[in-house]
Amino acid sequence: MPLYAKVDREACIACGLCQMLAPTLFDYDADGLASYTPDHNTGTTPLTGAQAIVFRRAYTRCPTGAIHRQAAPFSSDEP
Ligand code: SF4
C-alpha cells in the first residue's frame, strides 16, 4: 500500500524532533516549522520502502501529531 506524508505546519511547534530523527525526510524553515522535503510538503509522492522505515521514527514521536500520513495523495487544501 502506498504511503504519502505531509506536515501540518499549523500544528507544528518547531521542536525539531522530526528533522533529528529523519533528516533525509524533514527539514525546517527559518521559523523552525517543519516540512516533508521529498515532495516539498505537497504529500503527493509516495514514500519508498526505505523512506517509510525512517519516516515511522518521526511520525510516531511528533509531540503534536503534526505529521500526517495516508494511503492516497493529499489534495492541496488538506493541512
Ligand atoms: S516533530 Fe512534529 S512538532 Fe516537532 S518539528 Fe517535527 S512536525 Fe513539528
Short mmCIF file of N, CA, C and O and ligand atoms in Angstrom, two decimals:
data_model
loop_
_atom_site.label_atom_id
_atom_site.label_comp_id
_atom_site.label_asym_id
_atom_site.label_seq_id
_atom_site.Cartn_x
_atom_site.Cartn_y
_atom_site.Cartn_z
N MET A 1 0.85 -1.19 0.00
CA MET A 1 0.00 0.00 0.00
C MET A 1 0.89 1.24 0.00
O MET A 1 1.79 1.34 0.83
N PRO A 2 0.66 2.17 -0.91
CA PRO A 2 1.48 3.39 -0.92
C PRO A 2 1.22 4.23 0.32
O PRO A 2 0.16 4.12 0.95
N LEU A 3 2.19 5.04 0.64
CA LEU A 3 2.07 5.91 1.82
C LEU A 3 2.56 7.30 1.44
O LEU A 3 3.64 7.45 0.85
N TYR A 4 1.73 8.29 1.76
CA TYR A 4 2.06 9.69 1.47
C TYR A 4 2.15 10.44 2.78
O TYR A 4 1.44 10.12 3.74
N ALA A 5 2.99 11.46 2.82
CA ALA A 5 3.23 12.17 4.08
C ALA A 5 3.21 13.67 3.87
O ALA A 5 3.53 14.18 2.78
N LYS A 6 2.83 14.36 4.95
CA LYS A 6 2.78 15.82 4.88
C LYS A 6 2.79 16.36 6.31
O LYS A 6 2.21 15.76 7.21
N VAL A 7 3.45 17.49 6.52
CA VAL A 7 3.42 18.14 7.83
C VAL A 7 2.35 19.21 7.84
O VAL A 7 2.30 20.06 6.94
N ASP A 8 1.51 19.16 8.84
CA ASP A 8 0.54 20.24 9.06
C ASP A 8 1.28 21.34 9.80
O ASP A 8 1.51 21.28 11.00
N ARG A 9 1.67 22.34 9.07
CA ARG A 9 2.53 23.38 9.65
C ARG A 9 1.78 24.23 10.68
O ARG A 9 2.41 24.89 11.50
N GLU A 10 0.47 24.22 10.64
CA GLU A 10 -0.30 24.92 11.68
C GLU A 10 -0.17 24.20 13.03
O GLU A 10 -0.26 24.82 14.09
N ALA A 11 0.03 22.89 12.98
CA ALA A 11 0.12 22.09 14.21
C ALA A 11 1.55 21.90 14.68
O ALA A 11 1.79 21.45 15.81
N CYS A 12 2.52 22.23 13.84
CA CYS A 12 3.94 22.06 14.19
C CYS A 12 4.34 23.11 15.23
O CYS A 12 4.02 24.28 15.10
N ILE A 13 5.06 22.65 16.27
CA ILE A 13 5.53 23.58 17.31
C ILE A 13 7.03 23.83 17.20
O ILE A 13 7.64 24.35 18.13
N ALA A 14 7.61 23.44 16.06
CA ALA A 14 9.01 23.75 15.78
C ALA A 14 9.96 23.14 16.80
O ALA A 14 10.93 23.78 17.21
N CYS A 15 9.69 21.90 17.21
CA CYS A 15 10.56 21.26 18.20
C CYS A 15 11.82 20.68 17.57
O CYS A 15 12.79 20.40 18.27
N GLY A 16 11.79 20.43 16.26
CA GLY A 16 12.97 19.92 15.57
C GLY A 16 13.17 18.41 15.64
O GLY A 16 14.12 17.89 15.05
N LEU A 17 12.29 17.71 16.32
CA LEU A 17 12.49 16.28 16.53
C LEU A 17 12.47 15.48 15.23
O LEU A 17 13.30 14.59 15.02
N CYS A 18 11.54 15.79 14.36
CA CYS A 18 11.44 15.00 13.12
C CYS A 18 12.69 15.14 12.27
O CYS A 18 13.16 14.16 11.67
N GLN A 19 13.25 16.34 12.24
CA GLN A 19 14.46 16.53 11.44
C GLN A 19 15.64 15.79 12.06
O GLN A 19 16.48 15.25 11.35
N MET A 20 15.68 15.72 13.38
CA MET A 20 16.75 14.97 14.05
C MET A 20 16.62 13.47 13.78
O MET A 20 17.60 12.78 13.55
N LEU A 21 15.39 12.98 13.82
CA LEU A 21 15.15 11.53 13.69
C LEU A 21 15.16 11.07 12.24
O LEU A 21 15.49 9.92 11.95
N ALA A 22 14.78 11.93 11.32
CA ALA A 22 14.69 11.56 9.91
C ALA A 22 15.17 12.71 9.05
O ALA A 22 14.39 13.35 8.33
N PRO A 23 16.46 13.00 9.09
CA PRO A 23 16.98 14.19 8.38
C PRO A 23 16.87 14.11 6.87
O PRO A 23 16.94 15.14 6.20
N THR A 24 16.69 12.92 6.33
CA THR A 24 16.54 12.82 4.87
C THR A 24 15.10 13.12 4.43
O THR A 24 14.86 13.25 3.23
N LEU A 25 14.20 13.22 5.38
CA LEU A 25 12.79 13.42 5.03
C LEU A 25 12.21 14.74 5.52
O LEU A 25 11.20 15.20 4.99
N PHE A 26 12.81 15.32 6.55
CA PHE A 26 12.24 16.53 7.14
C PHE A 26 13.31 17.61 7.26
O PHE A 26 14.47 17.34 7.56
N ASP A 27 12.86 18.82 7.05
CA ASP A 27 13.72 19.98 7.28
C ASP A 27 12.82 21.08 7.84
O ASP A 27 11.59 20.92 7.89
N TYR A 28 13.41 22.17 8.27
CA TYR A 28 12.59 23.24 8.83
C TYR A 28 13.04 24.58 8.27
O TYR A 28 14.17 24.75 7.81
N ASP A 29 12.13 25.54 8.34
CA ASP A 29 12.40 26.86 7.78
C ASP A 29 12.99 27.78 8.85
O ASP A 29 13.31 27.34 9.97
N ALA A 30 13.12 29.04 8.53
CA ALA A 30 13.74 30.00 9.45
C ALA A 30 12.97 30.12 10.76
O ALA A 30 13.54 30.48 11.80
N ASP A 31 11.69 29.82 10.73
CA ASP A 31 10.87 29.87 11.96
C ASP A 31 10.87 28.54 12.70
O ASP A 31 10.21 28.42 13.75
N GLY A 32 11.56 27.54 12.15
CA GLY A 32 11.64 26.24 12.81
C GLY A 32 10.51 25.31 12.46
O GLY A 32 10.44 24.19 12.97
N LEU A 33 9.60 25.75 11.61
CA LEU A 33 8.47 24.90 11.23
C LEU A 33 8.93 23.86 10.22
O LEU A 33 9.64 24.16 9.26
N ALA A 34 8.50 22.63 10.45
CA ALA A 34 8.98 21.52 9.64
C ALA A 34 8.19 21.36 8.36
O ALA A 34 7.04 21.78 8.24
N SER A 35 8.83 20.69 7.40
CA SER A 35 8.13 20.27 6.19
C SER A 35 8.71 18.94 5.74
O SER A 35 9.84 18.59 6.09
N TYR A 36 7.92 18.23 4.98
CA TYR A 36 8.35 16.95 4.43
C TYR A 36 9.04 17.24 3.11
O TYR A 36 8.41 17.71 2.15
N THR A 37 10.34 17.02 3.04
CA THR A 37 11.13 17.54 1.94
C THR A 37 11.07 16.77 0.61
O THR A 37 11.22 17.40 -0.43
N PRO A 38 10.87 15.44 0.59
CA PRO A 38 10.95 14.75 -0.70
C PRO A 38 10.00 15.30 -1.77
O PRO A 38 10.31 15.23 -2.96
N ASP A 39 8.84 15.81 -1.35
CA ASP A 39 7.94 16.38 -2.36
C ASP A 39 7.53 17.81 -1.98
O ASP A 39 6.44 18.26 -2.33
N HIS A 40 8.39 18.50 -1.25
CA HIS A 40 8.15 19.89 -0.86
C HIS A 40 6.85 20.05 -0.08
O HIS A 40 6.11 21.03 -0.24
N ASN A 41 6.59 19.05 0.76
CA ASN A 41 5.43 19.05 1.66
C ASN A 41 4.09 19.12 0.92
O ASN A 41 3.10 19.61 1.45
N THR A 42 4.06 18.58 -0.29
CA THR A 42 2.79 18.53 -1.01
C THR A 42 2.03 17.24 -0.71
O THR A 42 0.82 17.16 -0.96
N GLY A 43 2.72 16.23 -0.22
CA GLY A 43 2.07 14.96 0.09
C GLY A 43 1.58 14.24 -1.15
O GLY A 43 0.55 13.56 -1.11
N THR A 44 2.32 14.38 -2.24
CA THR A 44 1.86 13.79 -3.50
C THR A 44 2.80 12.72 -4.06
O THR A 44 2.51 12.13 -5.09
N THR A 45 3.93 12.49 -3.37
CA THR A 45 4.88 11.48 -3.85
C THR A 45 4.96 10.36 -2.82
O THR A 45 5.26 10.61 -1.66
N PRO A 46 4.69 9.12 -3.21
CA PRO A 46 4.71 8.03 -2.23
C PRO A 46 6.11 7.77 -1.69
O PRO A 46 7.10 7.90 -2.40
N LEU A 47 6.16 7.43 -0.41
CA LEU A 47 7.43 7.07 0.20
C LEU A 47 7.90 5.74 -0.37
O LEU A 47 7.10 4.85 -0.65
N THR A 48 9.21 5.60 -0.50
CA THR A 48 9.78 4.29 -0.84
C THR A 48 9.76 3.44 0.43
O THR A 48 9.54 3.94 1.54
N GLY A 49 10.03 2.17 0.28
CA GLY A 49 10.07 1.28 1.43
C GLY A 49 11.09 1.72 2.45
O GLY A 49 10.83 1.73 3.66
N ALA A 50 12.28 2.11 1.98
CA ALA A 50 13.33 2.55 2.90
C ALA A 50 12.92 3.85 3.59
O ALA A 50 13.16 4.03 4.79
N GLN A 51 12.31 4.74 2.85
CA GLN A 51 11.85 6.01 3.45
C GLN A 51 10.78 5.75 4.50
O GLN A 51 10.73 6.44 5.52
N ALA A 52 9.93 4.79 4.25
CA ALA A 52 8.84 4.51 5.19
C ALA A 52 9.36 4.07 6.56
O ALA A 52 8.78 4.41 7.59
N ILE A 53 10.45 3.35 6.56
CA ILE A 53 11.04 2.91 7.83
C ILE A 53 11.56 4.11 8.61
O ILE A 53 11.31 4.26 9.81
N VAL A 54 12.26 4.99 7.94
CA VAL A 54 12.79 6.18 8.59
C VAL A 54 11.64 7.11 9.00
O VAL A 54 11.65 7.70 10.09
N PHE A 55 10.66 7.24 8.12
CA PHE A 55 9.51 8.10 8.39
C PHE A 55 8.83 7.73 9.70
O PHE A 55 8.44 8.59 10.48
N ARG A 56 8.69 6.44 9.92
CA ARG A 56 7.97 5.97 11.11
C ARG A 56 8.60 6.49 12.41
O ARG A 56 7.89 6.79 13.36
N ARG A 57 9.91 6.61 12.41
CA ARG A 57 10.60 7.13 13.60
C ARG A 57 10.07 8.51 13.98
O ARG A 57 9.82 8.81 15.13
N ALA A 58 9.95 9.36 12.97
CA ALA A 58 9.49 10.72 13.23
C ALA A 58 7.98 10.77 13.45
O ALA A 58 7.50 11.45 14.37
N TYR A 59 7.27 10.04 12.64
CA TYR A 59 5.79 10.05 12.71
C TYR A 59 5.31 9.66 14.10
O TYR A 59 4.39 10.28 14.65
N THR A 60 5.91 8.63 14.66
CA THR A 60 5.43 8.13 15.94
C THR A 60 5.85 9.01 17.11
O THR A 60 5.29 8.88 18.20
N ARG A 61 6.80 9.92 16.90
CA ARG A 61 7.29 10.70 18.04
C ARG A 61 7.00 12.19 17.94
O ARG A 61 7.34 12.94 18.87
N CYS A 62 6.37 12.62 16.88
CA CYS A 62 5.99 14.04 16.81
C CYS A 62 5.04 14.35 17.97
O CYS A 62 3.99 13.71 18.11
N PRO A 63 5.37 15.31 18.81
CA PRO A 63 4.57 15.54 20.01
C PRO A 63 3.19 16.11 19.76
O PRO A 63 2.33 16.06 20.64
N THR A 64 2.95 16.66 18.60
CA THR A 64 1.64 17.29 18.34
C THR A 64 0.82 16.56 17.28
O THR A 64 -0.28 17.01 16.95
N GLY A 65 1.36 15.49 16.72
CA GLY A 65 0.63 14.80 15.65
C GLY A 65 0.58 15.62 14.38
O GLY A 65 -0.33 15.45 13.56
N ALA A 66 1.55 16.51 14.20
CA ALA A 66 1.54 17.38 13.02
C ALA A 66 1.95 16.65 11.74
O ALA A 66 1.70 17.15 10.65
N ILE A 67 2.59 15.50 11.89
CA ILE A 67 2.98 14.72 10.72
C ILE A 67 1.82 13.81 10.34
O ILE A 67 1.41 12.96 11.13
N HIS A 68 1.29 14.01 9.16
CA HIS A 68 0.15 13.23 8.71
C HIS A 68 0.61 12.21 7.67
O HIS A 68 1.57 12.45 6.94
N ARG A 69 -0.11 11.11 7.59
CA ARG A 69 0.16 10.11 6.56
C ARG A 69 -1.16 9.53 6.10
O ARG A 69 -2.13 9.47 6.86
N GLN A 70 -1.19 9.10 4.86
CA GLN A 70 -2.39 8.45 4.34
C GLN A 70 -2.03 7.65 3.11
O GLN A 70 -0.93 7.80 2.54
N ALA A 71 -2.95 6.81 2.67
CA ALA A 71 -2.67 5.89 1.58
C ALA A 71 -2.87 6.52 0.20
O ALA A 71 -2.48 5.94 -0.81
N ALA A 72 -3.48 7.69 0.16
CA ALA A 72 -3.71 8.38 -1.11
C ALA A 72 -3.02 9.74 -1.08
O ALA A 72 -2.77 10.28 0.00
N PRO A 73 -2.70 10.28 -2.24
CA PRO A 73 -2.07 11.61 -2.25
C PRO A 73 -2.95 12.64 -1.56
O PRO A 73 -4.17 12.57 -1.61
N PHE A 74 -2.31 13.59 -0.90
CA PHE A 74 -3.04 14.69 -0.28
C PHE A 74 -3.51 15.65 -1.36
O PHE A 74 -2.85 15.81 -2.39
N SER A 75 -4.65 16.29 -1.12
CA SER A 75 -5.08 17.34 -2.03
C SER A 75 -4.51 18.65 -1.53
O SER A 75 -4.11 18.77 -0.36
N SER A 76 -4.49 19.65 -2.35
CA SER A 76 -3.83 20.90 -1.99
C SER A 76 -4.51 21.64 -0.87
O SER A 76 -3.91 22.50 -0.22
N ASP A 77 -5.78 21.35 -0.57
CA ASP A 77 -6.46 22.06 0.50
C ASP A 77 -6.40 21.32 1.83
O ASP A 77 -6.96 21.77 2.82
N GLU A 78 -5.70 20.19 1.90
CA GLU A 78 -5.54 19.48 3.17
C GLU A 78 -4.34 20.04 3.90
O GLU A 78 -3.37 20.46 3.26
N PRO A 79 -4.37 20.05 5.25
CA PRO A 79 -3.26 20.62 6.01
C PRO A 79 -1.98 19.83 5.85
O PRO A 79 -1.99 18.68 5.54
S1 SF4 B 1 8.31 16.62 15.33
FE1 SF4 B 1 6.27 17.49 14.86
S2 SF4 B 1 6.15 19.38 16.07
FE2 SF4 B 1 8.31 18.76 16.03
S3 SF4 B 1 9.18 19.92 14.27
FE3 SF4 B 1 8.51 17.91 13.50
S4 SF4 B 1 6.41 18.23 12.73
FE4 SF4 B 1 6.93 19.97 14.07
#
